């Protein structure tokens, strides 16, 4: 009997402990426990997204680090991060940031169609640096036509010069010198040949009615239009100047190039239309005039039409998309928004939009979420809309909420082809409006939301007072905000260079060499507020 008991105990001891192992075995199935993501992440994946694209007919889109947990969450930009992967390239300078939605642009940054952000100078400069500026829908058609003509006539490489005649006064110079970032007004003769220059430093402690010919600097350093970037930089370096006029073969003024621009233009190539001119887009609303306005814009030569309203998932938007498409055909790409759900993206895709503009409420000047409760966290909005648009072979733009270059990278990871920014560009020399000075001597520009009381009032200026008063109740934006010029980031060129250098590095961190491969191979994780906080610079700064 004792022998039988010992045999039975020995048999039980040798049997697999199925009850203890069963939970761990089940944990290998997706979505059952916290151990599942760790197990899945150990599965081998192609190290280089290019190999993935070359070896398979289908590709894996952006995926979460812990998909069982993260797919169901509503995530903002601060909630997510890019998980670094293997990069087998040589240099981040070899990365191609060209958007894949339509031709035009060497990188995905778009200046928003806000009255205080994009005007003549902004749209021109954005295009020269490879981006795209969208002129606001509130502009009169005559103004838009004048701006488009100016941008198309502008030099694709050199900044537009500011010039005066010798008899002009310092007051005349002071009125225009802060319109451009190069800090130079060129004094020209009757044949547009430079004979002197005036800079901001020349204006200090001078009588404002002094003629410029009395104090202009006559020792000129110039370069010709055929100079390459390195030669231009070295000439300015040797002559110890920050900027220089550019002249043609007859010595006539053509433009301005700065030392910084000579380097930036190695990184940023211009956004050109089919005719080799700087590219510009323009927006329309959803009023009954939208089709006729769109037709006029196409005739002017704009490179894309943006149909814009705060709530794009509505019948009127669908009708306007169809009407505009019927009028312009496939002459230019048609962008429409804003929406924040897959259903909203589906409706606009089926209506005929080529690109869907995504997000409701994350913009710095927007109060929609606080005023109405409507909206959705920005990263999830872009992710879901991009997935839906992809089913129709369409694309999405992420609009609003960008504060850092990382935000652009995360929007692109979520599936956006381009990223629209507003307030980030508002505090620059190139944005519309005049630079003002606060009591402490700091320079700023005013910014306001496109659904603010100020914008609504201006938009309805042609209506009778009673009707304007009724519409003034409905406002979802800030009417006045000071956006200060940041030291080192006073120009669009400086901000874009900072953003693009960050994007180039982001793509390599994900192991890719272009934006398509980036979206296909990137892995995104979620984090706590503490995780976001520790990634911000937090060294002690003496004030």
Tab-separated table of N, CA and C in Angstrom, residues 246-316:
chain	number	residue	atom	x	y	z
A	246	UNK	N	21.358	91.439	-53.308
A	246	UNK	CA	21.626	90.584	-54.463
A	246	UNK	C	21.271	91.380	-55.716
A	247	UNK	N	22.183	91.412	-56.683
A	247	UNK	CA	21.956	92.192	-57.904
A	247	UNK	C	22.049	91.279	-59.123
A	248	UNK	N	21.414	91.736	-60.216
A	248	UNK	CA	21.479	90.978	-61.463
A	248	UNK	C	22.701	91.400	-62.274
A	249	UNK	N	22.784	90.941	-63.505
A	249	UNK	CA	23.945	91.231	-64.335
A	249	UNK	C	24.126	92.703	-64.644
A	250	UNK	N	23.059	93.504	-64.565
A	250	UNK	CA	23.138	94.945	-64.821
A	250	UNK	C	23.273	95.752	-63.534
A	251	UNK	N	23.435	95.037	-62.405
A	251	UNK	CA	23.620	95.727	-61.137
A	251	UNK	C	22.334	96.177	-60.476
A	252	UNK	N	21.175	95.763	-60.982
A	252	UNK	CA	19.898	96.157	-60.395
A	252	UNK	C	19.548	95.251	-59.222
A	253	UNK	N	18.896	95.847	-58.242
A	253	UNK	CA	18.535	95.122	-57.023
A	253	UNK	C	17.506	94.032	-57.321
A	254	UNK	N	17.793	92.817	-56.868
A	254	UNK	CA	16.899	91.677	-57.075
A	254	UNK	C	16.339	91.162	-55.753
A	255	UNK	N	17.180	91.106	-54.731
A	255	UNK	CA	16.736	90.546	-53.454
A	255	UNK	C	17.760	90.765	-52.370
A	256	UNK	N	17.550	90.052	-51.263
A	256	UNK	CA	18.445	90.090	-50.110
A	256	UNK	C	18.731	88.651	-49.700
A	257	UNK	N	19.972	88.391	-49.313
A	257	UNK	CA	20.298	87.100	-48.717
A	257	UNK	C	21.090	87.346	-47.445
A	258	UNK	N	20.763	86.615	-46.408
A	258	UNK	CA	21.473	86.720	-45.139
A	258	UNK	C	22.405	85.524	-44.967
A	259	UNK	N	23.324	85.649	-44.026
A	259	UNK	CA	24.219	84.521	-43.743
A	259	UNK	C	23.419	83.300	-43.306
A	260	UNK	N	22.418	83.537	-42.468
A	260	UNK	CA	21.610	82.421	-41.993
A	260	UNK	C	20.826	81.782	-43.134
A	261	UNK	N	20.309	82.608	-44.038
A	261	UNK	CA	19.556	82.065	-45.168
A	261	UNK	C	20.436	81.223	-46.079
A	262	UNK	N	21.680	81.632	-46.245
A	262	UNK	CA	22.588	80.874	-47.102
A	262	UNK	C	22.754	79.450	-46.604
A	263	UNK	N	22.697	79.282	-45.280
A	263	UNK	CA	22.800	77.937	-44.707
A	263	UNK	C	21.440	77.244	-44.736
A	264	UNK	N	20.385	77.989	-44.380
A	264	UNK	CA	19.044	77.387	-44.357
A	264	UNK	C	18.631	76.842	-45.710
A	265	UNK	N	19.013	77.538	-46.773
A	265	UNK	CA	18.602	77.121	-48.108
A	265	UNK	C	19.279	75.824	-48.552
A	266	UNK	N	20.276	75.385	-47.799
A	266	UNK	CA	20.841	74.059	-48.036
A	266	UNK	C	19.932	72.975	-47.468
A	267	UNK	N	19.126	73.354	-46.472
A	267	UNK	CA	18.238	72.408	-45.803
A	267	UNK	C	16.813	72.478	-46.340
A	268	UNK	N	16.397	73.673	-46.742
A	268	UNK	CA	15.023	73.918	-47.163
A	268	UNK	C	14.996	74.344	-48.623
A	269	UNK	N	14.304	73.592	-49.449
A	269	UNK	CA	14.190	73.938	-50.866
A	269	UNK	C	12.792	74.478	-51.146
A	270	UNK	N	12.644	75.408	-52.079
A	270	UNK	CA	11.367	76.105	-52.269
A	270	UNK	C	10.221	75.190	-52.691
A	271	UNK	N	9.018	75.596	-52.323
A	271	UNK	CA	7.799	74.933	-52.779
A	271	UNK	C	7.320	75.656	-54.030
A	272	UNK	N	7.342	74.969	-55.152
A	272	UNK	CA	7.044	75.589	-56.441
A	272	UNK	C	5.804	74.960	-57.068
A	273	UNK	N	5.074	75.769	-57.839
A	273	UNK	CA	3.922	75.247	-58.557
A	273	UNK	C	4.367	74.682	-59.908
A	274	UNK	N	3.419	74.337	-60.748
A	274	UNK	CA	3.741	73.700	-62.024
A	274	UNK	C	4.528	74.613	-62.949
A	275	UNK	N	4.402	75.912	-62.736
A	275	UNK	CA	5.097	76.873	-63.586
A	275	UNK	C	6.410	77.360	-62.980
A	276	UNK	N	6.856	76.708	-61.911
A	276	UNK	CA	8.127	77.067	-61.311
A	276	UNK	C	8.069	78.305	-60.431
A	277	UNK	N	6.861	78.749	-60.038
A	277	UNK	CA	6.705	79.907	-59.167
A	277	UNK	C	6.472	79.454	-57.728
A	278	UNK	N	6.725	80.355	-56.780
A	278	UNK	CA	6.421	80.041	-55.396
A	278	UNK	C	4.949	79.693	-55.263
A	279	UNK	N	4.668	78.642	-54.520
A	279	UNK	CA	3.314	78.112	-54.414
A	279	UNK	C	2.559	78.749	-53.243
A	280	UNK	N	1.267	78.982	-53.427
A	280	UNK	CA	0.429	79.540	-52.371
A	280	UNK	C	-0.948	78.901	-52.467
A	281	UNK	N	-1.581	78.688	-51.306
A	281	UNK	CA	-2.943	78.160	-51.244
A	281	UNK	C	-3.863	79.232	-50.687
A	282	UNK	N	-5.159	79.023	-50.808
A	282	UNK	CA	-6.134	79.986	-50.298
A	282	UNK	C	-7.359	79.245	-49.786
A	283	UNK	N	-8.020	79.856	-48.792
A	283	UNK	CA	-9.177	79.229	-48.163
A	283	UNK	C	-10.472	79.914	-48.579
A	284	UNK	N	-11.552	79.145	-48.536
A	284	UNK	CA	-12.906	79.676	-48.718
A	284	UNK	C	-13.766	79.129	-47.583
A	285	UNK	N	-14.873	79.792	-47.304
A	285	UNK	CA	-15.802	79.303	-46.302
A	285	UNK	C	-16.838	78.388	-46.926
A	286	UNK	N	-17.976	78.240	-46.250
A	286	UNK	CA	-19.024	77.355	-46.769
A	286	UNK	C	-20.281	78.156	-47.111
A	287	UNK	N	-20.083	79.411	-47.478
A	287	UNK	CA	-21.217	80.242	-47.895
A	287	UNK	C	-21.627	79.892	-49.316
A	288	UNK	N	-22.702	80.509	-49.762
A	288	UNK	CA	-23.197	80.244	-51.126
A	288	UNK	C	-22.231	80.750	-52.184
A	289	UNK	N	-21.324	81.658	-51.815
A	289	UNK	CA	-20.367	82.205	-52.775
A	289	UNK	C	-19.125	81.344	-52.948
A	290	UNK	N	-19.009	80.285	-52.174
A	290	UNK	CA	-17.776	79.488	-52.172
A	290	UNK	C	-17.393	78.962	-53.560
A	291	UNK	N	-18.301	78.413	-54.355
A	291	UNK	CA	-17.901	77.904	-55.677
A	291	UNK	C	-17.339	78.994	-56.593
A	292	UNK	N	-17.990	80.146	-56.618
A	292	UNK	CA	-17.498	81.229	-57.470
A	292	UNK	C	-16.148	81.750	-56.971
A	293	UNK	N	-16.008	81.833	-55.650
A	293	UNK	CA	-14.730	82.266	-55.087
A	293	UNK	C	-13.622	81.282	-55.435
A	294	UNK	N	-13.930	79.992	-55.327
A	294	UNK	CA	-12.937	78.975	-55.650
A	294	UNK	C	-12.520	79.062	-57.121
A	295	UNK	N	-13.473	79.283	-57.997
A	295	UNK	CA	-13.156	79.416	-59.416
A	295	UNK	C	-12.206	80.602	-59.640
A	296	UNK	N	-12.488	81.715	-58.983
A	296	UNK	CA	-11.631	82.896	-59.119
A	296	UNK	C	-10.224	82.620	-58.593
A	297	UNK	N	-10.136	81.908	-57.492
A	297	UNK	CA	-8.828	81.588	-56.909
A	297	UNK	C	-8.006	80.708	-57.846
A	298	UNK	N	-8.660	79.749	-58.462
A	298	UNK	CA	-7.956	78.883	-59.415
A	298	UNK	C	-7.472	79.694	-60.609
A	299	UNK	N	-8.312	80.609	-61.075
A	299	UNK	CA	-7.917	81.462	-62.200
A	299	UNK	C	-6.726	82.349	-61.830
A	300	UNK	N	-6.624	82.727	-60.572
A	300	UNK	CA	-5.479	83.533	-60.126
A	300	UNK	C	-4.188	82.726	-60.094
A	301	UNK	N	-4.319	81.405	-59.941
A	301	UNK	CA	-3.128	80.561	-59.912
A	301	UNK	C	-2.776	79.982	-58.561
A	302	UNK	N	-3.722	79.936	-57.618
A	302	UNK	CA	-3.416	79.316	-56.331
A	302	UNK	C	-3.183	77.814	-56.534
A	303	UNK	N	-2.363	77.241	-55.671
A	303	UNK	CA	-1.981	75.843	-55.846
A	303	UNK	C	-2.878	74.844	-55.157
A	304	UNK	N	-3.734	75.310	-54.234
A	304	UNK	CA	-4.667	74.423	-53.535
A	304	UNK	C	-5.785	75.263	-52.945
A	305	UNK	N	-6.972	74.662	-52.821
A	305	UNK	CA	-8.132	75.313	-52.220
A	305	UNK	C	-8.436	74.607	-50.904
A	306	UNK	N	-8.629	75.398	-49.845
A	306	UNK	CA	-8.990	74.858	-48.534
A	306	UNK	C	-10.387	75.346	-48.182
A	307	UNK	N	-11.335	74.409	-48.069
A	307	UNK	CA	-12.693	74.749	-47.630
A	307	UNK	C	-12.712	74.584	-46.111
A	308	UNK	N	-12.930	75.692	-45.413
A	308	UNK	CA	-12.685	75.695	-43.977
A	308	UNK	C	-13.902	76.160	-43.192
A	309	UNK	N	-14.244	75.396	-42.168
A	309	UNK	CA	-15.229	75.808	-41.178
A	309	UNK	C	-14.922	75.052	-39.895
A	310	UNK	N	-15.355	75.606	-38.747
A	310	UNK	CA	-15.008	74.999	-37.459
A	310	UNK	C	-15.582	73.593	-37.312
A	311	UNK	N	-16.805	73.392	-37.817
A	311	UNK	CA	-17.473	72.088	-37.710
A	311	UNK	C	-17.732	71.568	-39.123
A	312	UNK	N	-16.807	70.784	-39.630
A	312	UNK	CA	-16.881	70.336	-41.014
A	312	UNK	C	-17.790	69.157	-41.261
A	313	UNK	N	-18.222	68.481	-40.202
A	313	UNK	CA	-19.077	67.294	-40.362
A	313	UNK	C	-20.537	67.754	-40.395
A	314	UNK	N	-20.925	68.374	-41.506
A	314	UNK	CA	-22.272	68.916	-41.625
A	314	UNK	C	-22.708	68.935	-43.087
A	315	UNK	N	-24.009	69.047	-43.270
A	315	UNK	CA	-24.584	68.992	-44.606
A	315	UNK	C	-24.047	70.100	-45.500
A	316	UNK	N	-23.955	71.318	-44.964
A	316	UNK	CA	-23.531	72.440	-45.790
A	316	UNK	C	-22.123	72.222	-46.335
